[in-house]
mmCIF file of C-alpha atoms and ligand atoms in Angstrom:
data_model
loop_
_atom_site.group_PDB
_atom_site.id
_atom_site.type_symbol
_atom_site.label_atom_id
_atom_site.label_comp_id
_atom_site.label_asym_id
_atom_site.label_seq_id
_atom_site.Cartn_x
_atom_site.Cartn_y
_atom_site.Cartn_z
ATOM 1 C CA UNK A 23 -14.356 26.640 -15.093
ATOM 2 C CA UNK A 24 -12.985 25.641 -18.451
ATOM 3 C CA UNK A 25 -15.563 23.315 -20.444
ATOM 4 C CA UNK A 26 -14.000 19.801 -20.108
ATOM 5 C CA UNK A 27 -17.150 17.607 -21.274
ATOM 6 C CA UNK A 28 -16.713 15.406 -24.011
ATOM 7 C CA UNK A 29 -18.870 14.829 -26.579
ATOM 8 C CA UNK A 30 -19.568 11.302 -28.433
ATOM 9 C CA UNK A 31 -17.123 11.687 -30.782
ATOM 10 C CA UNK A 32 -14.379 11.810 -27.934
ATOM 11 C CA UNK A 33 -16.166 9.530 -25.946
ATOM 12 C CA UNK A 34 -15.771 6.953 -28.500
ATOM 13 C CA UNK A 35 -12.111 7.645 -29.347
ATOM 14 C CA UNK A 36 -11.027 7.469 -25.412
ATOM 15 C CA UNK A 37 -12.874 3.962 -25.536
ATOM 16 C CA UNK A 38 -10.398 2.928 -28.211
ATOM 17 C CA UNK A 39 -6.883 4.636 -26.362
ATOM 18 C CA UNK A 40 -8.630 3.133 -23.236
ATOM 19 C CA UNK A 41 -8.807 -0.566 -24.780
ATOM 20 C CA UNK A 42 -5.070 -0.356 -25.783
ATOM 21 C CA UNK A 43 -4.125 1.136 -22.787
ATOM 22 C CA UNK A 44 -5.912 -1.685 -20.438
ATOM 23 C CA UNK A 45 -4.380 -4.696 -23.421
ATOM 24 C CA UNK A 46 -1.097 -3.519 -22.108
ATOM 25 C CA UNK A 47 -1.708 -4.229 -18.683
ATOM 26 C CA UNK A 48 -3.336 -7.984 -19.727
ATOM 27 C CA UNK A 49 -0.294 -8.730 -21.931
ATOM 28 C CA UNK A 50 2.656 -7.805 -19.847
ATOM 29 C CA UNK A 51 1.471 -9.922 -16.818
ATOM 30 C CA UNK A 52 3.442 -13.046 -17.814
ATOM 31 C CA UNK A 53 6.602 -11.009 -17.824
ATOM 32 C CA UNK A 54 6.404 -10.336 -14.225
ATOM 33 C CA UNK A 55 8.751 -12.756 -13.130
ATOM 34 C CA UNK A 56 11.895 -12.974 -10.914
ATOM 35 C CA UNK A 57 15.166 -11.944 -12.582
ATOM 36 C CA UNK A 58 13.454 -9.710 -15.933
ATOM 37 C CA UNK A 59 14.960 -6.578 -16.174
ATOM 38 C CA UNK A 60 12.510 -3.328 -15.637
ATOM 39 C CA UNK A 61 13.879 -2.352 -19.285
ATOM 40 C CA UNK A 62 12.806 -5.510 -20.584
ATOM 41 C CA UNK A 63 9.268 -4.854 -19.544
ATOM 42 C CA UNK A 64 9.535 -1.054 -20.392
ATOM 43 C CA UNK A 65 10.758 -2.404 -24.360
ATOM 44 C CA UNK A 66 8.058 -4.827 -24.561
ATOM 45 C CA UNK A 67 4.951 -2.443 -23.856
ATOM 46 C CA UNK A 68 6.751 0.468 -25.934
ATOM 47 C CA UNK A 69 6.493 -2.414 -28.504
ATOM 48 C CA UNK A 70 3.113 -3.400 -28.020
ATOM 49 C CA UNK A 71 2.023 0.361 -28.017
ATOM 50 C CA UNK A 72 3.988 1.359 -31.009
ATOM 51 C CA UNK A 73 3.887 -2.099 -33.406
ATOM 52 C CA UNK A 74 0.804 -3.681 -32.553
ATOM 53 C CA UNK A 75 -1.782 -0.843 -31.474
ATOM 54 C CA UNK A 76 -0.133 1.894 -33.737
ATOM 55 C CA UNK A 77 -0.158 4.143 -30.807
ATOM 56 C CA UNK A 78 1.894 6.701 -28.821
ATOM 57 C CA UNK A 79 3.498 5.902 -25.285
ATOM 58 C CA UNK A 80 2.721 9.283 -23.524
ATOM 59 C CA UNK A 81 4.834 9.006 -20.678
ATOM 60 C CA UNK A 82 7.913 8.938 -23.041
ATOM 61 C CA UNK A 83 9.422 13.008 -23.277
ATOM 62 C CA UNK A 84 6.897 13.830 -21.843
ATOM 63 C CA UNK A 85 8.420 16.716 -19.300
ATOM 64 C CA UNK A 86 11.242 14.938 -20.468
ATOM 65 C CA UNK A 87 10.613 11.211 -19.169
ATOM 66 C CA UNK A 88 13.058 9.143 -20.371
ATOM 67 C CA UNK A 89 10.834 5.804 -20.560
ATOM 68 C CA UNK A 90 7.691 4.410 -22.488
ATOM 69 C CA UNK A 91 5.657 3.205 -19.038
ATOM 70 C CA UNK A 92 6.691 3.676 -15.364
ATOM 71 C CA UNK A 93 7.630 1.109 -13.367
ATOM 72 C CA UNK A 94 7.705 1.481 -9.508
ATOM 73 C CA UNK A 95 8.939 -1.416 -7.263
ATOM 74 C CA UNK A 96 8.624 -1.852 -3.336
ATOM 75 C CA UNK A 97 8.838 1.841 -1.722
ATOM 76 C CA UNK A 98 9.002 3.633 -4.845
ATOM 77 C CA UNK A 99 5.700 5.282 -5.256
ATOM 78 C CA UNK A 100 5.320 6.541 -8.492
ATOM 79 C CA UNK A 101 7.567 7.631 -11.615
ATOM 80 C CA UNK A 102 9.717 5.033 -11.612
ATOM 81 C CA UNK A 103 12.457 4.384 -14.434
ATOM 82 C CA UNK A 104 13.291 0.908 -16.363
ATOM 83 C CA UNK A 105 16.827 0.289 -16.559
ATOM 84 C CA UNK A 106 18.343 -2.964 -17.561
ATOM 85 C CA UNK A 107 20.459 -2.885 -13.963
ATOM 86 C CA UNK A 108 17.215 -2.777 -12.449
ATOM 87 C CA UNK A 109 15.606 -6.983 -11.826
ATOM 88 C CA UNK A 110 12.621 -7.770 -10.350
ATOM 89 C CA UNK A 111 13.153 -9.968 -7.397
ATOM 90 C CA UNK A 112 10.842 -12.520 -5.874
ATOM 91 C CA UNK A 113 8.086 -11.141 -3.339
ATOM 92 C CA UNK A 114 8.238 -7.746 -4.693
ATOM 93 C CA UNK A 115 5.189 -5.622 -5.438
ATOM 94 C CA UNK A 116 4.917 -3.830 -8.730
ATOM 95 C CA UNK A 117 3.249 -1.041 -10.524
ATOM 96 C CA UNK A 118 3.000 -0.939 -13.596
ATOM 97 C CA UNK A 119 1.234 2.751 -14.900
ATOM 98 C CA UNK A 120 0.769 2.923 -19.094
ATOM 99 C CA UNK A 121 -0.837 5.996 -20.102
ATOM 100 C CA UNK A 122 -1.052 6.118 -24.466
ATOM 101 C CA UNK A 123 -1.987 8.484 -26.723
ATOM 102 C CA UNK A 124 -4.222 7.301 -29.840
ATOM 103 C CA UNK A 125 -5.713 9.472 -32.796
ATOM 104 C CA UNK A 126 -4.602 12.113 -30.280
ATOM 105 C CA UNK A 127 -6.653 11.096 -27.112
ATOM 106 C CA UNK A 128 -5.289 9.895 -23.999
ATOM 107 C CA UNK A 129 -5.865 7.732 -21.280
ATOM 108 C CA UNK A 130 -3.927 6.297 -18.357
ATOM 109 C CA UNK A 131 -4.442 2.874 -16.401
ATOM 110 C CA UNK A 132 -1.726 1.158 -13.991
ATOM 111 C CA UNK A 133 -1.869 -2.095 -11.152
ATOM 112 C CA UNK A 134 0.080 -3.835 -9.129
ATOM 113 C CA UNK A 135 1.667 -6.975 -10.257
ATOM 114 C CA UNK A 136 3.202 -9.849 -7.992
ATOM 115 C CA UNK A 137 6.751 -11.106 -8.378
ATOM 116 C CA UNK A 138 6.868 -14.754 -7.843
ATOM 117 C CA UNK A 139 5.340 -15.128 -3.910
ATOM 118 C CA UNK A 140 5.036 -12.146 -2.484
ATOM 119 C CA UNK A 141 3.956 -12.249 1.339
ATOM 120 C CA UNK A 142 0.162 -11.819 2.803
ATOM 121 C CA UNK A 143 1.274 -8.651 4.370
ATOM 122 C CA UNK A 144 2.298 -7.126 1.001
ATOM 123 C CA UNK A 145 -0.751 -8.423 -1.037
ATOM 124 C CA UNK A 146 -3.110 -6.608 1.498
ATOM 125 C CA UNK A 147 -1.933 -3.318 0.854
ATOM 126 C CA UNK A 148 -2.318 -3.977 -2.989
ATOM 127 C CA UNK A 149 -5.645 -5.328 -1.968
ATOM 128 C CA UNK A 150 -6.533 -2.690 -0.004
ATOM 129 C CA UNK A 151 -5.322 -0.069 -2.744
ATOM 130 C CA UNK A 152 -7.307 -1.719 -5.394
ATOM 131 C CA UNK A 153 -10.488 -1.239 -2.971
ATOM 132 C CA UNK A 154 -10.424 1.859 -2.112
ATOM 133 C CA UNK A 155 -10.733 2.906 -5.854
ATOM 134 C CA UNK A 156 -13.006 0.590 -6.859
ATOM 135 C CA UNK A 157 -15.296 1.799 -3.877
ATOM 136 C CA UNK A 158 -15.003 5.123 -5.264
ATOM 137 C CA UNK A 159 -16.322 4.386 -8.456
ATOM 138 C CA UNK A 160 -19.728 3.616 -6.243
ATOM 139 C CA UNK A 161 -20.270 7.498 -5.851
ATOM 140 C CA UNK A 162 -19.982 8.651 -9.216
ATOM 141 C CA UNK A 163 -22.576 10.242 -11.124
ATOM 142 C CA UNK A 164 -23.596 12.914 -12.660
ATOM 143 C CA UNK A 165 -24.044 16.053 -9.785
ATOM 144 C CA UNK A 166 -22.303 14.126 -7.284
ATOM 145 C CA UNK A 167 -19.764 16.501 -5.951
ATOM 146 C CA UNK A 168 -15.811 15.724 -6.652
ATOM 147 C CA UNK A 169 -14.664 15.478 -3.424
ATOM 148 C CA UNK A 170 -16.248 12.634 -2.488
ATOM 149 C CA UNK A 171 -13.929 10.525 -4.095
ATOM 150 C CA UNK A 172 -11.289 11.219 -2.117
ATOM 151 C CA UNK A 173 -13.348 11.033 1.584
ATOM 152 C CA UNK A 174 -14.507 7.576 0.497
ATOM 153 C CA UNK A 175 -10.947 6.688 -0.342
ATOM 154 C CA UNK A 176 -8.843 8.370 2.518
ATOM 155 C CA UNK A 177 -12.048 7.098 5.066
ATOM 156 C CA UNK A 178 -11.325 3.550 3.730
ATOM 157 C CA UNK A 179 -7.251 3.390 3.647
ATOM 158 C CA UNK A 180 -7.555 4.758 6.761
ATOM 159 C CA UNK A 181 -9.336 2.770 8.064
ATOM 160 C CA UNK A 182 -6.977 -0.241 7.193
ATOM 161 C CA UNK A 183 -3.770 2.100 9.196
ATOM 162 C CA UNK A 184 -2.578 2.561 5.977
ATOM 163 C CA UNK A 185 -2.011 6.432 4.226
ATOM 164 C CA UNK A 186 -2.924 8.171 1.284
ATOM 165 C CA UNK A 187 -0.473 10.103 -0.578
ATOM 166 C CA UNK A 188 -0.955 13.625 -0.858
ATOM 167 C CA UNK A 189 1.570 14.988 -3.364
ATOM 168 C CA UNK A 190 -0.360 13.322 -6.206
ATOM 169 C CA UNK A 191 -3.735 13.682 -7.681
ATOM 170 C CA UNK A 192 -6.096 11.904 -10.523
ATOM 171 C CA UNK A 193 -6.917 14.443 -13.174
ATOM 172 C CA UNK A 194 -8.905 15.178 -16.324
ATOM 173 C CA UNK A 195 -7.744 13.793 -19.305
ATOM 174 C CA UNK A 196 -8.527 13.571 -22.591
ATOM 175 C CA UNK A 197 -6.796 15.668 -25.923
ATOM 176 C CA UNK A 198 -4.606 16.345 -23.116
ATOM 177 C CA UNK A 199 -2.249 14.225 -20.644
ATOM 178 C CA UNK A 200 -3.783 16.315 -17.480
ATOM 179 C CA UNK A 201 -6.372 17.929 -17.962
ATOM 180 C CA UNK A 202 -9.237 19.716 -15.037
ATOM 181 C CA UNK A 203 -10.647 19.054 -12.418
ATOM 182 C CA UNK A 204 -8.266 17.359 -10.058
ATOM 183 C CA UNK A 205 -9.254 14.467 -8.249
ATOM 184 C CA UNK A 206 -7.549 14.440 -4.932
ATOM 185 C CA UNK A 207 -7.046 10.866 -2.874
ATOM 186 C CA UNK A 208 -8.275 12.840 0.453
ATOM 187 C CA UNK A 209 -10.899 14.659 1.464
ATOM 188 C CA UNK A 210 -10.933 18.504 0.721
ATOM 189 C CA UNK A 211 -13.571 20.434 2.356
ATOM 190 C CA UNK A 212 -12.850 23.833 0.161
ATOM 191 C CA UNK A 213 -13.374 21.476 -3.194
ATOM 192 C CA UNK A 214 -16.312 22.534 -4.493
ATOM 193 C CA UNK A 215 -16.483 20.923 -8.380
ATOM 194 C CA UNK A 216 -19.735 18.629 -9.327
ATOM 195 C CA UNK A 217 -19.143 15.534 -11.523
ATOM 196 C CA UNK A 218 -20.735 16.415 -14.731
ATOM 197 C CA UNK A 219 -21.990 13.974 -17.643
ATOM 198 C CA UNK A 220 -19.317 13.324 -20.030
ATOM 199 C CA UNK A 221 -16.824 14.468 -17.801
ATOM 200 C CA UNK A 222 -13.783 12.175 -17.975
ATOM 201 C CA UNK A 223 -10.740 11.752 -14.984
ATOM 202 C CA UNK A 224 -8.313 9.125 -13.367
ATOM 203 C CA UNK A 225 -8.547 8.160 -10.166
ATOM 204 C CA UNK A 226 -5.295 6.866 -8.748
ATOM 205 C CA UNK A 227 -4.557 6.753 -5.248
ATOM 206 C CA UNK A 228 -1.291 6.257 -4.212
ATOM 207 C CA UNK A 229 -1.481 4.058 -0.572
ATOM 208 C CA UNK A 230 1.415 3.873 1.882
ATOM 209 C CA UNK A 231 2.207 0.764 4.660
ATOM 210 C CA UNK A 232 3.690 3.689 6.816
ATOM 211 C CA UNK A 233 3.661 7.517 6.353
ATOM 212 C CA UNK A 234 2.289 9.050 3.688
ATOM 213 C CA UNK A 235 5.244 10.911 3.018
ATOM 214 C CA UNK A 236 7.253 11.084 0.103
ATOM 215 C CA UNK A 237 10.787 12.225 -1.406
ATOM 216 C CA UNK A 238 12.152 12.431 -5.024
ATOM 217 C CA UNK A 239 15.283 10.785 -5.787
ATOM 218 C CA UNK A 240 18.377 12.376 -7.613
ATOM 219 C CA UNK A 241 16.999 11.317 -10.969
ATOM 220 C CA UNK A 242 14.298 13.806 -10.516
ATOM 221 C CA UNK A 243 11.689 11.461 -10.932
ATOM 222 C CA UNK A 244 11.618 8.604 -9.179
ATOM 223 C CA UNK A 245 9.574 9.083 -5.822
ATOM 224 C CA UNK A 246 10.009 6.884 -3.028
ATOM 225 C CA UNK A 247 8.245 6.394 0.372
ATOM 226 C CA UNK A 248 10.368 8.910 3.081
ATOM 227 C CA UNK A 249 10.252 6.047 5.723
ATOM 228 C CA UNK A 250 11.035 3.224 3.465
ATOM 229 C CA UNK A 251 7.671 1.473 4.108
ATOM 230 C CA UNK A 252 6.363 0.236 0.711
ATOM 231 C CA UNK A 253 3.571 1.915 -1.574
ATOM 232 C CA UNK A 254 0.843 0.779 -3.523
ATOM 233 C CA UNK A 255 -0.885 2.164 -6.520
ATOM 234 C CA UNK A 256 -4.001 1.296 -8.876
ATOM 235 C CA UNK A 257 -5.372 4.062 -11.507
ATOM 236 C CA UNK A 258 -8.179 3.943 -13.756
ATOM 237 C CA UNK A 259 -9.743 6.479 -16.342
ATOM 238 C CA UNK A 260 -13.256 6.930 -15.772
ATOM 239 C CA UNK A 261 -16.187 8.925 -17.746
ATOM 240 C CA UNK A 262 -18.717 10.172 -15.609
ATOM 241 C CA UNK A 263 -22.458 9.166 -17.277
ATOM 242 C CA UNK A 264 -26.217 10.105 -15.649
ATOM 243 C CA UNK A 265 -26.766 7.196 -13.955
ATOM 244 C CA UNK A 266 -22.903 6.247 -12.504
ATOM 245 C CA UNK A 267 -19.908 5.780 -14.713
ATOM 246 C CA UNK A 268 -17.301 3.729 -17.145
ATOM 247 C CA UNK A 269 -14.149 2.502 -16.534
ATOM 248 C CA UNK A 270 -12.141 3.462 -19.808
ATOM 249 C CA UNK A 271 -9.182 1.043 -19.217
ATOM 250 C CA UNK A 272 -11.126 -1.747 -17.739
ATOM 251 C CA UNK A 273 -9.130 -5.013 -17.849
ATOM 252 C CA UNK A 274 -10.492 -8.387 -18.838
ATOM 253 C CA UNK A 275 -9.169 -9.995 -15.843
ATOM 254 C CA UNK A 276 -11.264 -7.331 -13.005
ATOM 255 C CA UNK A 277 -14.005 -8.605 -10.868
ATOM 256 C CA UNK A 278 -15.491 -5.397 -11.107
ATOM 257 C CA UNK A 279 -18.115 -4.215 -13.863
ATOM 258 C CA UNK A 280 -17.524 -2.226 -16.601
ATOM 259 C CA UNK A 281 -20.030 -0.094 -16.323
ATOM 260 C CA UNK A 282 -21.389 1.027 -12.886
ATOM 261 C CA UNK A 283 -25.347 2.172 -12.254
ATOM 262 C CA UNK A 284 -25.423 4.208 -8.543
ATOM 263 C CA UNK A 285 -28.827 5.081 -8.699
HETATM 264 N N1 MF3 B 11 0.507 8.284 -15.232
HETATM 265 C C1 MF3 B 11 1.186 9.384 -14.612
HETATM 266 C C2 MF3 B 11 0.238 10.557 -14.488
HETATM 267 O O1 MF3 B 11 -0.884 10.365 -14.163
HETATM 268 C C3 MF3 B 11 2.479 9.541 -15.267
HETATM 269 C C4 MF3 B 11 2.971 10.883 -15.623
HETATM 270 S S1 MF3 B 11 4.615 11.145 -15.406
HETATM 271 C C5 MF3 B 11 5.464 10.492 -16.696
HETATM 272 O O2 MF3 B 11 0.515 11.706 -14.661
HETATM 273 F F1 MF3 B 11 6.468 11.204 -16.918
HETATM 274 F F2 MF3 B 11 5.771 9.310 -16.425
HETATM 275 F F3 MF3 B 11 4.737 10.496 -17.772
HETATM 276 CO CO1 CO B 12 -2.558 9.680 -14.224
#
């Protein structure tokens, strides 16, 4: 197992990418509104990123990405692409995933945002979504084993008649984009990695109305929902500490501690 822990020196610089990375979620909410254009949004937080917080938009190049966030509307589940064709619409569901880069560390946040009204039905799953990872944060600590994250999470969605997504997994992260272990959204018997002190990872389950299955479209990236029933997505970066953990992009606007004790 390759030594992942960071020390306080990284610790504190992922608290600084993490604190740009969660602004950018605050400040682009009042652009969520019927009739913007995805690359609207997409120029505004490469803006932000670059102008204001001197700092790098990973997504962009990275395995050749052509954009500075992702943006994924409705049934798209992840890896979504602004274009200025593309317009939000009233009652659509949004996420919205930023991951920066900043005196070389990154860190990677995204939520769901609302377009206009957006029906009961649609707000659950986002509800629902947003709950299942914040009730994972509840079993983290140091020597808790990894794959508890993704039984309390698939138990939960579950649960609700909802799916997890299976294609896609949280991840280390840190001087690198993805880094180990990998955090899987479902529970793994044969997973056998213990959270560790100074350990730091996303969490970022993908949750489907439908099936949990998924296809990529002819862009290569964009990945929609294979039945057309629409996906939901939430994603924080979290260090692991004694005692429980820290949410590295946490948002001004949660109703969920920073820091969590699960003694
Ligand atoms: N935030 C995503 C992740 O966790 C995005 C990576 S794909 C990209 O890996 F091309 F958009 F960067
Ligand atoms: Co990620």
């Amino acid at each position: 197992m390759k030594n992942t822990l960071k020390n306080k020196y990284d610790i504190q610089q992922m608290r600084i990418s993490g604190k740009i990375t969660a602004n950018v979620l605050e400040i682009i909410k009042p652009y969520i509104v019927p009739d913007v254009s995805t690359e609207d949004i997409n120029r505004i937080c490469h803006h932000y990123i670059t102008q204001v917080k001197h700092a790098i938009p990973a997504c962009l190049g990275y395995k050749n990405f052509p954009k500075s966030i992702c943006i994924s509307i409705n049934d798209v589940v992840c890896h979504g692409i602004s274009d200025k064709k593309l317009l939000l619409k009233n009652g659509d569901i949004v996420n919205i995933d930023v991951s920066v880069i900043k005196n070389d560390y990154y860190t990677d946040a995204s939520k769901m945002f609302f377009v206009g009204s957006v029906s009961k039905k649609n707000k659950y799953l986002c509800q629902i979504t947003k709950k299942s990872l914040y009730l994972s944060l509840k079993c983290i600590k140091n020597g808790v084993k990894i794959n508890t994250i993704g039984k309390i999470i698939q138990k939960y969605v579950e649960k609700k008649n909802f799916s997890v997504v299976r294609e896609y997994c949280g991840h280390g992260i840190g001087k690198n984009f993805h880094e180990f272990p990998h955090i899987l959204h479902f529970y793994s018997h044969n997973d056998y990695i213990i959270m560790r002190t100074g350990m730091i990872f996303t969490i970022e389950p993908m949750v489907n109305e439908k099936l949990p299955h998924v296809k990529c479209m002819a862009d290569g990236w964009t990945i929609k929902t294979n039945d057309g029933g629409l996906s939901a997505q939430y994603e924080h970066t979290i260090l692991v500490t004694k005692t429980g953990c820290e949410i590295i992009t946490h948002q001004k606007n949660e109703k969920i501690p920073k820091i969590f004790i699960n003694t």
